[in-house]
Each structure stands twice: as C-alpha cells, then as structure tokens.
PDB file of C-alpha atoms and ligand atoms in Angstrom:
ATOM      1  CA  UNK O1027     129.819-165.855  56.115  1.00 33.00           C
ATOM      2  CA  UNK O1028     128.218-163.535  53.358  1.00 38.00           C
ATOM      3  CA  UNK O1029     129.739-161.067  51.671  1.00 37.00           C
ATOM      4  CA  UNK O1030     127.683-157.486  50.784  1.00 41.00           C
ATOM      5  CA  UNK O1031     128.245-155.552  47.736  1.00 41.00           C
ATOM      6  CA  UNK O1032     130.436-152.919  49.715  1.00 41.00           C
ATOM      7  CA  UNK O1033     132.180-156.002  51.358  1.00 43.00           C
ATOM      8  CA  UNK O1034     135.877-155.125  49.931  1.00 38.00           C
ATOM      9  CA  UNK O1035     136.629-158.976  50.197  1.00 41.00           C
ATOM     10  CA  UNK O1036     134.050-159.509  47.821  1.00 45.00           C
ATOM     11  CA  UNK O1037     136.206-159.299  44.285  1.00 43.00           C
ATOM     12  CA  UNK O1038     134.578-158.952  41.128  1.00 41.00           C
ATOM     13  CA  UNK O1039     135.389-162.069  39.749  1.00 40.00           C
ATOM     14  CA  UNK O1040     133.340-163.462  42.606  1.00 50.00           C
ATOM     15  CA  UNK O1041     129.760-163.536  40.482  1.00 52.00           C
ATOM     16  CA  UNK O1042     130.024-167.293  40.970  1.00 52.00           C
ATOM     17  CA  UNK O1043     129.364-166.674  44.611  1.00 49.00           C
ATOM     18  CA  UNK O1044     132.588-168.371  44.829  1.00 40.00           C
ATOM     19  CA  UNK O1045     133.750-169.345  48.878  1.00 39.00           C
ATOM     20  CA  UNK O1046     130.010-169.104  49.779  1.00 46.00           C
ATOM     21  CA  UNK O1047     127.696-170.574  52.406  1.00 50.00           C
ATOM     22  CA  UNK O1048     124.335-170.677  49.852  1.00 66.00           C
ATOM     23  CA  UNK O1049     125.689-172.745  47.047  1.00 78.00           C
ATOM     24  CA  UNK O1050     123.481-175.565  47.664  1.00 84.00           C
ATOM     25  CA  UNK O1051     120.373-173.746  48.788  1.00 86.00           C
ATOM     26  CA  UNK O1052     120.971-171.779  45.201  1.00 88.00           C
ATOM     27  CA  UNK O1053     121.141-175.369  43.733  1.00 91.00           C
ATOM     28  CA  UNK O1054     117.433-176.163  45.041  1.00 93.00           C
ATOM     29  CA  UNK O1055     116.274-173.281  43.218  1.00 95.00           C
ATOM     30  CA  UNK O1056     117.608-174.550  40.396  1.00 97.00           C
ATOM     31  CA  UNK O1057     115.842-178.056  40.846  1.00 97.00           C
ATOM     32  CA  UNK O1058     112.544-175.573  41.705  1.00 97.00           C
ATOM     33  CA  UNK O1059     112.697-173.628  38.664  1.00 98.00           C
ATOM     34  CA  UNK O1060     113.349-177.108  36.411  1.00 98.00           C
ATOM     35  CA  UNK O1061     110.460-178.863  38.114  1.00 98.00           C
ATOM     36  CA  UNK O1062     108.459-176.033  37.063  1.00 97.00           C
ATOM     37  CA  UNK O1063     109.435-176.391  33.564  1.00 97.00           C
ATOM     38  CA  UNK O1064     111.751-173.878  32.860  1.00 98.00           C
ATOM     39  CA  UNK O1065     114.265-175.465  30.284  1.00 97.00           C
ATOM     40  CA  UNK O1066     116.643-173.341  28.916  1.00 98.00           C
ATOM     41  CA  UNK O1067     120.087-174.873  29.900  1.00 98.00           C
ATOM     42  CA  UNK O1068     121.637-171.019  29.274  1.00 98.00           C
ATOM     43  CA  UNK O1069     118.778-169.610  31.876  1.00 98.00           C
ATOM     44  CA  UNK O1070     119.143-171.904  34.384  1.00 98.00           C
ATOM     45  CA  UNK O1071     123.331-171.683  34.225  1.00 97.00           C
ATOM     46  CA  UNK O1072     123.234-168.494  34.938  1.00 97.00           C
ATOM     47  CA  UNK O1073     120.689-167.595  37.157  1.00 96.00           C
ATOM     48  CA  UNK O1074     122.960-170.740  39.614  1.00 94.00           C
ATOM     49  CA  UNK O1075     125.826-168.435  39.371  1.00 92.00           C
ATOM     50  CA  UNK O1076     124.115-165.050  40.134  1.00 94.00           C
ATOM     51  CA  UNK O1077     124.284-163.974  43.826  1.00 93.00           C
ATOM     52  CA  UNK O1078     120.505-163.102  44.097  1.00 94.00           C
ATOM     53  CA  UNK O1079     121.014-162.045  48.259  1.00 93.00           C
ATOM     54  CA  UNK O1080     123.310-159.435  46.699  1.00 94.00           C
ATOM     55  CA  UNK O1081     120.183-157.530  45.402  1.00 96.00           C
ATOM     56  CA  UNK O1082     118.646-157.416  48.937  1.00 94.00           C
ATOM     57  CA  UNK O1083     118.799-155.506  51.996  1.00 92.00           C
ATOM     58  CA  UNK O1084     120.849-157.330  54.219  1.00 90.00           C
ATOM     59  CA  UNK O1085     118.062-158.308  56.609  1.00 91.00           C
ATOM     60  CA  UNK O1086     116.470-160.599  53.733  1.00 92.00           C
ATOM     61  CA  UNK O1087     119.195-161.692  51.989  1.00 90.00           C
ATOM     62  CA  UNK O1088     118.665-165.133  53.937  1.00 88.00           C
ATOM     63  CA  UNK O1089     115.803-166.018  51.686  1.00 91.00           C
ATOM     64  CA  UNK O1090     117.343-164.754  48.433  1.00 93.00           C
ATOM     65  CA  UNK O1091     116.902-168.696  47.556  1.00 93.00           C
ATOM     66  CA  UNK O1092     113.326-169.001  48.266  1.00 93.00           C
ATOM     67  CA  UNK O1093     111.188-169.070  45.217  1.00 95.00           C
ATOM     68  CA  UNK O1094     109.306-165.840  46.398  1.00 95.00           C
ATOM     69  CA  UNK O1095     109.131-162.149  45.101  1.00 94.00           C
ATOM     70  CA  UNK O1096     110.900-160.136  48.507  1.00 95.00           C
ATOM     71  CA  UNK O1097     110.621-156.356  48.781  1.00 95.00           C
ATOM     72  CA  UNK O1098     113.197-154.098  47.778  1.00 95.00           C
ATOM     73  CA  UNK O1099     112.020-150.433  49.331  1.00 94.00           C
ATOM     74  CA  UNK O1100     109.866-147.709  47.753  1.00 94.00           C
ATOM     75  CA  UNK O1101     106.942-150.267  47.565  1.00 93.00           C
ATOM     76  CA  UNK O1102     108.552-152.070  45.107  1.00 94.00           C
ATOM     77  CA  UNK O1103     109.378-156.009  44.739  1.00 94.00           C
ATOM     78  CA  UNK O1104     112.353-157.656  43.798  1.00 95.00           C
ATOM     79  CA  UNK O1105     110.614-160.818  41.383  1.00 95.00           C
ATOM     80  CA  UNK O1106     110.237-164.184  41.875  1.00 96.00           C
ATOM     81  CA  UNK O1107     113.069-166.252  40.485  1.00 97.00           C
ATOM     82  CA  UNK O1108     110.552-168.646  38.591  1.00 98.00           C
ATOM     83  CA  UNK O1109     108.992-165.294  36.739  1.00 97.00           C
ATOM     84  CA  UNK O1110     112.748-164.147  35.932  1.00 98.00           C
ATOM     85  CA  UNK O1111     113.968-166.840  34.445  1.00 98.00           C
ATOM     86  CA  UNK O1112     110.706-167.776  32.371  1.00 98.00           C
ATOM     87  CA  UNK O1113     110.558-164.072  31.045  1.00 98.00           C
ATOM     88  CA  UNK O1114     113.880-164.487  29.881  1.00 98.00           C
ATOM     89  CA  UNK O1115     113.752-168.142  28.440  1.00 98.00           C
ATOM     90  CA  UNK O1116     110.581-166.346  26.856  1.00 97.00           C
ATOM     91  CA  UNK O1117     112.281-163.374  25.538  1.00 98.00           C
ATOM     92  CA  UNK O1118     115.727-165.469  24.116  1.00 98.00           C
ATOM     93  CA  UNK O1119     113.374-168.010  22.279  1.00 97.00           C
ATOM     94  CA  UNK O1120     111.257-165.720  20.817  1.00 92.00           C
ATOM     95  CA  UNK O1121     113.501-163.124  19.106  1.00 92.00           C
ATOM     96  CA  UNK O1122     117.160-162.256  18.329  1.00 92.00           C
ATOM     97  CA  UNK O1123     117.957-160.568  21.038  1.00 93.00           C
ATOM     98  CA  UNK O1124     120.651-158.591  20.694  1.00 96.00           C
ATOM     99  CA  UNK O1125     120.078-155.322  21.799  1.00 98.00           C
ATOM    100  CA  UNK O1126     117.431-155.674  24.780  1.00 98.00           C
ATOM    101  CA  UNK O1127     114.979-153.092  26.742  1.00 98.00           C
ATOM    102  CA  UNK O1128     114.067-153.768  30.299  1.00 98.00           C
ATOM    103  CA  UNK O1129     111.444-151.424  31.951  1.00 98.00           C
ATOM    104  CA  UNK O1130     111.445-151.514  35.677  1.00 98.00           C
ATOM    105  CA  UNK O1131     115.027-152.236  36.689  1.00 98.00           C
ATOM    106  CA  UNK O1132     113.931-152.033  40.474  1.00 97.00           C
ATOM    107  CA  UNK O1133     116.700-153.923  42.399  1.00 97.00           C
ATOM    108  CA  UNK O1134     118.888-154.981  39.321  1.00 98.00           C
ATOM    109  CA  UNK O1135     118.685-158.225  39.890  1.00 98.00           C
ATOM    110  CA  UNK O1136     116.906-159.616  36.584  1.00 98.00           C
ATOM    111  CA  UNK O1137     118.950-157.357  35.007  1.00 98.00           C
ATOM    112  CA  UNK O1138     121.774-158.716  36.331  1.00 98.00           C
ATOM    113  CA  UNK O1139     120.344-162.532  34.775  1.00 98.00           C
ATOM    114  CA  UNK O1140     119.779-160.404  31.229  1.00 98.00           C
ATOM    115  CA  UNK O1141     122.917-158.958  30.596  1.00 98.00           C
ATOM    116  CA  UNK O1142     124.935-162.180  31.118  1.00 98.00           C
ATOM    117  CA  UNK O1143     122.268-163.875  27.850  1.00 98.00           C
ATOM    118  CA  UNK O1144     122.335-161.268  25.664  1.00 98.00           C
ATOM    119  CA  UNK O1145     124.954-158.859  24.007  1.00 98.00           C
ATOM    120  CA  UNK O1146     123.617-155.681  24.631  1.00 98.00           C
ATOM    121  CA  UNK O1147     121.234-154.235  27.378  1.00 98.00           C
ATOM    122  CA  UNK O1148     119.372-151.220  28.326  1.00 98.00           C
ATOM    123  CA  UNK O1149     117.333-150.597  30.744  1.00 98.00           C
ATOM    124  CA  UNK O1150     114.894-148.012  32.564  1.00 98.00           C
ATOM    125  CA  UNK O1151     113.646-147.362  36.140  1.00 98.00           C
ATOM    126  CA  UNK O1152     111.330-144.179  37.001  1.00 98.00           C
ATOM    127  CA  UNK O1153     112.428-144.370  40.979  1.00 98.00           C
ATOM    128  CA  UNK O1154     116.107-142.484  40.690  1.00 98.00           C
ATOM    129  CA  UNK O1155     117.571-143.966  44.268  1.00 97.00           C
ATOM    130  CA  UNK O1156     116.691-147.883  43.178  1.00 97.00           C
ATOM    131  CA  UNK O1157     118.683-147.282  39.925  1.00 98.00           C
ATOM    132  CA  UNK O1158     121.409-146.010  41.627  1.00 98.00           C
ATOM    133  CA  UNK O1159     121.645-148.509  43.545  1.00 97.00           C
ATOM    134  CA  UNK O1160     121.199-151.508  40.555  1.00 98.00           C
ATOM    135  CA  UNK O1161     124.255-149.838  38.906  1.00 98.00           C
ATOM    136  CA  UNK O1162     126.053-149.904  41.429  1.00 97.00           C
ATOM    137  CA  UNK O1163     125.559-153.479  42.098  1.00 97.00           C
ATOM    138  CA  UNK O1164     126.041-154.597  38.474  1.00 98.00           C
ATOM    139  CA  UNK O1165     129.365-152.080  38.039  1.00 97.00           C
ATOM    140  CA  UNK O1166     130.951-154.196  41.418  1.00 96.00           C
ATOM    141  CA  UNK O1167     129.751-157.426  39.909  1.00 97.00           C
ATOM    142  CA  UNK O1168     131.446-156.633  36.106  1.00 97.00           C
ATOM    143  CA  UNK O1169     128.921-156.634  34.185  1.00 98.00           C
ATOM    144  CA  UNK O1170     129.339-153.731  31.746  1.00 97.00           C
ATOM    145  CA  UNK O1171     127.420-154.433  28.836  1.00 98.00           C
ATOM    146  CA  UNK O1172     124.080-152.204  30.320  1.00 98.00           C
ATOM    147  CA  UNK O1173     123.316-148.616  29.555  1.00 98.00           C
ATOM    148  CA  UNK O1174     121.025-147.136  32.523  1.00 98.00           C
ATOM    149  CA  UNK O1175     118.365-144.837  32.451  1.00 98.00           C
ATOM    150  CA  UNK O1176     115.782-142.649  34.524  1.00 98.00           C
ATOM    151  CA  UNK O1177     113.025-142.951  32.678  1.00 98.00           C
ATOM    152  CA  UNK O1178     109.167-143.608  32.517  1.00 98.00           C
ATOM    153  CA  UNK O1179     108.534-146.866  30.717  1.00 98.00           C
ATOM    154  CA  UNK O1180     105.550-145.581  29.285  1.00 98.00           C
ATOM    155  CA  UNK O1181     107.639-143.682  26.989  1.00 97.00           C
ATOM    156  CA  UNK O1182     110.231-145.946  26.374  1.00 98.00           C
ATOM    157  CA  UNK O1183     113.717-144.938  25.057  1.00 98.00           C
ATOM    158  CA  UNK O1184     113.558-143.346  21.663  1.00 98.00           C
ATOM    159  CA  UNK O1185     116.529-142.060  21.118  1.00 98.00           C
ATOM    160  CA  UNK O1186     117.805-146.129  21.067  1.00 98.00           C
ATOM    161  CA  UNK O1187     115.220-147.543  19.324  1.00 98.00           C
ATOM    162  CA  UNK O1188     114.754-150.256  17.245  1.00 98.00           C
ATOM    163  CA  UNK O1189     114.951-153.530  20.339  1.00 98.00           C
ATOM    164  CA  UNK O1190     114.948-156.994  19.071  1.00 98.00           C
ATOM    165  CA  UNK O1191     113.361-157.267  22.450  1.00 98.00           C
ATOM    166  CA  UNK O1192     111.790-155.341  25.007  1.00 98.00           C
ATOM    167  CA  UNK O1193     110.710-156.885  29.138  1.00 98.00           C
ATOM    168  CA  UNK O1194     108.846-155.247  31.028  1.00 98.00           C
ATOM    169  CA  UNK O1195     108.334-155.508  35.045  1.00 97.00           C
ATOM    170  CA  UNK O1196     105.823-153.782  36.144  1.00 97.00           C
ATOM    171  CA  UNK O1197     102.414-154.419  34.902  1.00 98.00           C
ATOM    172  CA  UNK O1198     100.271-151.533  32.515  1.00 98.00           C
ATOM    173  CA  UNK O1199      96.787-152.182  32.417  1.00 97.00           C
ATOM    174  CA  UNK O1200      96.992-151.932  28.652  1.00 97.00           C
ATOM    175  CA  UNK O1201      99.946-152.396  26.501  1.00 97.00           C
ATOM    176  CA  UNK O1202     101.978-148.626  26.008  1.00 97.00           C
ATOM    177  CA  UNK O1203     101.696-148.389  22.654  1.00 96.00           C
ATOM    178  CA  UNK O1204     105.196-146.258  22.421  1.00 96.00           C
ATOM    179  CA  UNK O1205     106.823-149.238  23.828  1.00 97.00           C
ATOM    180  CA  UNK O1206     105.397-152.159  21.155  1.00 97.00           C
ATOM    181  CA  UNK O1207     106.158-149.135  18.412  1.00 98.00           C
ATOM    182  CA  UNK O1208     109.938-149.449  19.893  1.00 98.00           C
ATOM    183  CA  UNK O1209     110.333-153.008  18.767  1.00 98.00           C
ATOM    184  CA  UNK O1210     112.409-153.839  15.834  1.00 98.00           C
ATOM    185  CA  UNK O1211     111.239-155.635  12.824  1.00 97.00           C
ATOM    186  CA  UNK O1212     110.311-159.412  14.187  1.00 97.00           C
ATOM    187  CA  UNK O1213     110.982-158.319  17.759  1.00 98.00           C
ATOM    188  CA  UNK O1214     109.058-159.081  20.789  1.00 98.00           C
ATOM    189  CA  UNK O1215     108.038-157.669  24.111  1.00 98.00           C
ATOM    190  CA  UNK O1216     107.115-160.046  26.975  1.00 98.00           C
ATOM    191  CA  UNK O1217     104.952-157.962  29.340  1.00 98.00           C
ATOM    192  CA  UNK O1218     102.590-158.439  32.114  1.00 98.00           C
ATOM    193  CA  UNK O1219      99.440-156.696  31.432  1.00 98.00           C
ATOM    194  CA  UNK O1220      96.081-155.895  33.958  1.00 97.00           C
ATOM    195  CA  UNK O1221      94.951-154.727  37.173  1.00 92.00           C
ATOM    196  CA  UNK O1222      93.177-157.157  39.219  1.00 89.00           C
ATOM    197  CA  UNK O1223      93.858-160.429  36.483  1.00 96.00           C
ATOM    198  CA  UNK O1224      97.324-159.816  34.902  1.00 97.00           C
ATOM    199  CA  UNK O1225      98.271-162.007  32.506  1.00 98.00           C
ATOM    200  CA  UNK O1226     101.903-162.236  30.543  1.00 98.00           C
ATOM    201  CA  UNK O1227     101.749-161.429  26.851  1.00 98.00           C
ATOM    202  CA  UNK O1228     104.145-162.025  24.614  1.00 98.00           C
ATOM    203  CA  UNK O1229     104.117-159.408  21.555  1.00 98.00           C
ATOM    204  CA  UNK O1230     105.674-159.936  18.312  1.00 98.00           C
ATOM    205  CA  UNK O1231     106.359-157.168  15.675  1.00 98.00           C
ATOM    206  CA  UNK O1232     105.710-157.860  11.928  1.00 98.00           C
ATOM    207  CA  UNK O1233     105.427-154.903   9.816  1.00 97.00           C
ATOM    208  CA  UNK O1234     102.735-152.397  11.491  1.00 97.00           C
ATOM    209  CA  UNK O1235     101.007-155.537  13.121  1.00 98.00           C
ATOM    210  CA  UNK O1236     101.312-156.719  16.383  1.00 98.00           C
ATOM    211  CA  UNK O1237     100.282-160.064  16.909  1.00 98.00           C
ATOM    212  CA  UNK O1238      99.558-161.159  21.083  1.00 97.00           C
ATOM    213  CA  UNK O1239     100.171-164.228  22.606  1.00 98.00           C
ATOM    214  CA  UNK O1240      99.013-164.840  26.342  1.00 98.00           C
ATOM    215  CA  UNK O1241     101.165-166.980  28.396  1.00 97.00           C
ATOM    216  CA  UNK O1242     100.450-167.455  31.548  1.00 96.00           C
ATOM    217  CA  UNK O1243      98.963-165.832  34.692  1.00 96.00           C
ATOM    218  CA  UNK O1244     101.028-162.796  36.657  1.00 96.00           C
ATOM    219  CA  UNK O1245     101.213-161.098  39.136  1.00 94.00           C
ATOM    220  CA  UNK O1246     103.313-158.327  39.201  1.00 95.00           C
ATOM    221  CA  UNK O1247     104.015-153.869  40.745  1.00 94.00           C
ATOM    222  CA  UNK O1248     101.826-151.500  38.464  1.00 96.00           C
ATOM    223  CA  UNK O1249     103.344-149.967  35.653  1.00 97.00           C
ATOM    224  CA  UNK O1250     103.106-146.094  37.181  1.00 97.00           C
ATOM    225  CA  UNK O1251     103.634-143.087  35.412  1.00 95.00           C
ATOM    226  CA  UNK O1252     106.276-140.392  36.033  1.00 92.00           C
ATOM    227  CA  UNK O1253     109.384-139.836  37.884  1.00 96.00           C
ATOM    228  CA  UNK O1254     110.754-140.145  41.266  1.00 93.00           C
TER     229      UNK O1254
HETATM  230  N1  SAH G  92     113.016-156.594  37.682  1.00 79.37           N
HETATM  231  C1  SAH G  92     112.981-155.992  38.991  1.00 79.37           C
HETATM  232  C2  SAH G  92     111.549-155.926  39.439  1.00 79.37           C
HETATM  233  C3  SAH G  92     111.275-154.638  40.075  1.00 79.37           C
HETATM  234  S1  SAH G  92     109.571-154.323  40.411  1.00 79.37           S
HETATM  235  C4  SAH G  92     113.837-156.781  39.947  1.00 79.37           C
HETATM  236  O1  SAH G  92     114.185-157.925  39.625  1.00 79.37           O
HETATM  237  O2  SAH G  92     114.169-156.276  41.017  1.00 79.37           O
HETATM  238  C5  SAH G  92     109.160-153.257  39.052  1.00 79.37           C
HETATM  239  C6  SAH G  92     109.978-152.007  38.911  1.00 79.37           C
HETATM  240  O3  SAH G  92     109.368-151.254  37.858  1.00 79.37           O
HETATM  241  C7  SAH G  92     109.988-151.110  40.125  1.00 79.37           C
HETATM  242  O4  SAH G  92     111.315-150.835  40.490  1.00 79.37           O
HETATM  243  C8  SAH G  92     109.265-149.861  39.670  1.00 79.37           C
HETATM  244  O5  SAH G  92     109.742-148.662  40.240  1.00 79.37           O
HETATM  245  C9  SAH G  92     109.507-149.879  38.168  1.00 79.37           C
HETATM  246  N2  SAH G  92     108.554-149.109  37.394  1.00 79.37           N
HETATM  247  C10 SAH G  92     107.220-148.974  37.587  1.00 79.37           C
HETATM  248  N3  SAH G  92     106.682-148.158  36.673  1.00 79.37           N
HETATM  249  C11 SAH G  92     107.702-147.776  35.856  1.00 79.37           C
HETATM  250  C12 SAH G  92     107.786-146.916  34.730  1.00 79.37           C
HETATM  251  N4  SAH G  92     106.721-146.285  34.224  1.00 79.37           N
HETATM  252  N5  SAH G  92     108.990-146.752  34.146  1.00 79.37           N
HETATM  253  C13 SAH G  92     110.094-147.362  34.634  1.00 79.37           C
HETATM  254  N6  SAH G  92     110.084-148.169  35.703  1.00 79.37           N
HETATM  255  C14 SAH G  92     108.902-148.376  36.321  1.00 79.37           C
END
C-alpha cells in the first residue's frame, strides 16, 4: 500500500517510510547513488529515509526510486536523486553550513534532504501554488527548521542575509550577482550555470572575491525571472 501526504494514516513520525512497500527499491538507489561516487555517509542516510514518492503526483510516485528527474507541474522538474544528493555532499563539505539558501524549492523534495543536514534553512520559489504545496509536505513530515518564501531567486533574500551557503536549482545563464553578494564570509553557492552547456559551479566567498570552481556537467529548469 502507499500512503499520500493527506493519507491520515500516514503519522508524522513516519519520515522513515516506516510499514512501506518501497524500502528496498529506496535501498537500490542508495547502492546507485554510491556507485556513482557519492560518499557522504550523512547524505546517503538520509536521503534512504526520505519518502521521495511523497513529492509526486500520485500517478508517478511508482518511480520515485528511479534515478531520473520526474515532472512536478508548471513545467517544472522534480531533480534527479544523484544531482540532490551530490549538491548537498557539495554544499556540507565546502562551507559551514548553518544557515542555508535554496532557490527553486519546486516540489520540496531536496529541501526536504537539506533541512534534515543542516540547522537552519530557507528557501525561495517564484511559482506561489508549488510552494504551497512543498510546505505543506514538509509541515506533515515535521520538519520545521525551514522559513519559506515567494520570491525571485535573482534577487535573493536580503532581509536574511549573510548564508554560509546558498543552492540553487534552476540554472541562470550567468551567475546573479545579488545572490554570490548574499554569501557570508567563506561561504559558498553551488549553482548550475548556462543555456545549452550547463555546468555546476561551486562559488566560494573570500573578502570581495569570488573564486569559481566547475564541477561537473548539468542539466537542469532555467533560472526565470519574476513571479507566478
Ligand atoms: N529542488 C527542486 C527542483 C525544482 S526545479 C525539487 O527537488 O523539486 C527548479 C525550481 O526552481 C522550479 O520549481 C522553478 O519554479 C524554480 N525557479 C525558477 N526560477 C526561479 C527564480 N527566479 N526564483 C525562485 N525559484 C525559481
């Protein structure tokens, strides 16, 4: 059987996907995401406990496990699990990240992985309805250490600034600079940047400089501007 969000059998203190059918396909993600090298033991725990077919539409929530990006409505794309967890094994090996900025919540669901691997999270979506409904989804599954926002990443969240880190993910074809002036002192951003070749960067803050690392190839939604 599997439980919705709205299911009122589902309790809260059933993150663990306790009493369900997908345990074991969840555990072949887990040997998929390992075999493609990401390591970080606190990563991989809890992105085997998060209920990823609890961020899709019913109809899809069969192939929650797959390895795949899956759509999640208004054109937009819930991410792949292997781009999830290595943006945050990125982001919690390359900074302190204590206070955290995602841009592009879309269905909540790397959120979700986020706010269970670092203390406090914040995080923006321009399309008002797919916020909404990421809230939602986190408040039923306890996690309460996010602060939501309707927002245009572009712009960032000023009135919270400084971020030890900031993730972005959608992709900008060049890196907002109101975002990477957001960062605290030594923070980083990990962001996918381009249009037809995106590539991850991973942006560090030292003084006024920013120094860019690429990472790897991506492969992500456009960055858009303004609200829905
Ligand atoms: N991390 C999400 C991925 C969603 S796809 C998940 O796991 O489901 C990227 C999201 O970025 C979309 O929901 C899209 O609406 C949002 N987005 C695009 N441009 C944005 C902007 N300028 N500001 C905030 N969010 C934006």
């Amino acid at each position: 059987m599997r439980y919705s969000v709205t299911d009122p059998k589902r309790n809260t203190a059933n993150r663990q996907g306790i009493g369900m059918t997908s345990q074991r396909t969840r555990e072949r993600l887990i040997e998929v995401l390992t075999g493609l090298g990401v390591q970080d033991p606190r990563v991989l725990e809890v992105m085997r406990s998060t209920p990823r077919h609890l961020f899709l539409d019913e109809a899809l929530a069969h192939r929650a496990y797959e390895d795949k990006s899956l759509p999640i409505g208004h054109n937009q794309t819930l991410s792949r699990p292997y781009t999830v967890a290595r943006m945050s094994e990125l982001l919690l090996a390359s900074c302190a990240a204590q206070k955290v900025l995602e841009v592009g919540t879309g269905s909540g669901y790397q959120t979700c992985i986020l706010a269970q691997l670092v203390p406090k999270l914040l995080t923006m979506e321009r399309i008002e309805p797919l916020l909404e409904r990421a809230k939602h989804r986190l408040q039923r599954l306890a996690i309460h250490n996010v602060v939501y926002k309707h927002g245009d990443g572009y712009e960032g969240w000023p009135a919270r600034e400084p971020f030890d880190g900031i993730m972005v993910t959608a992709a900008p074809s060049q890196i907002p600079k109101a975002l990477q002036w957001q960062l605290a002192e030594g923070g980083c951003m990990i962001i996918p940047v381009g249009e037809d070749e995106q590539h991850l960067l991973k942006i560090t803050r030292s003084g006024n400089h920013f120094s860019k690392q690429k990472i790897e190839a991506a492969n992500f939604v456009p960055l858009v501007n303004g609200l829905i």
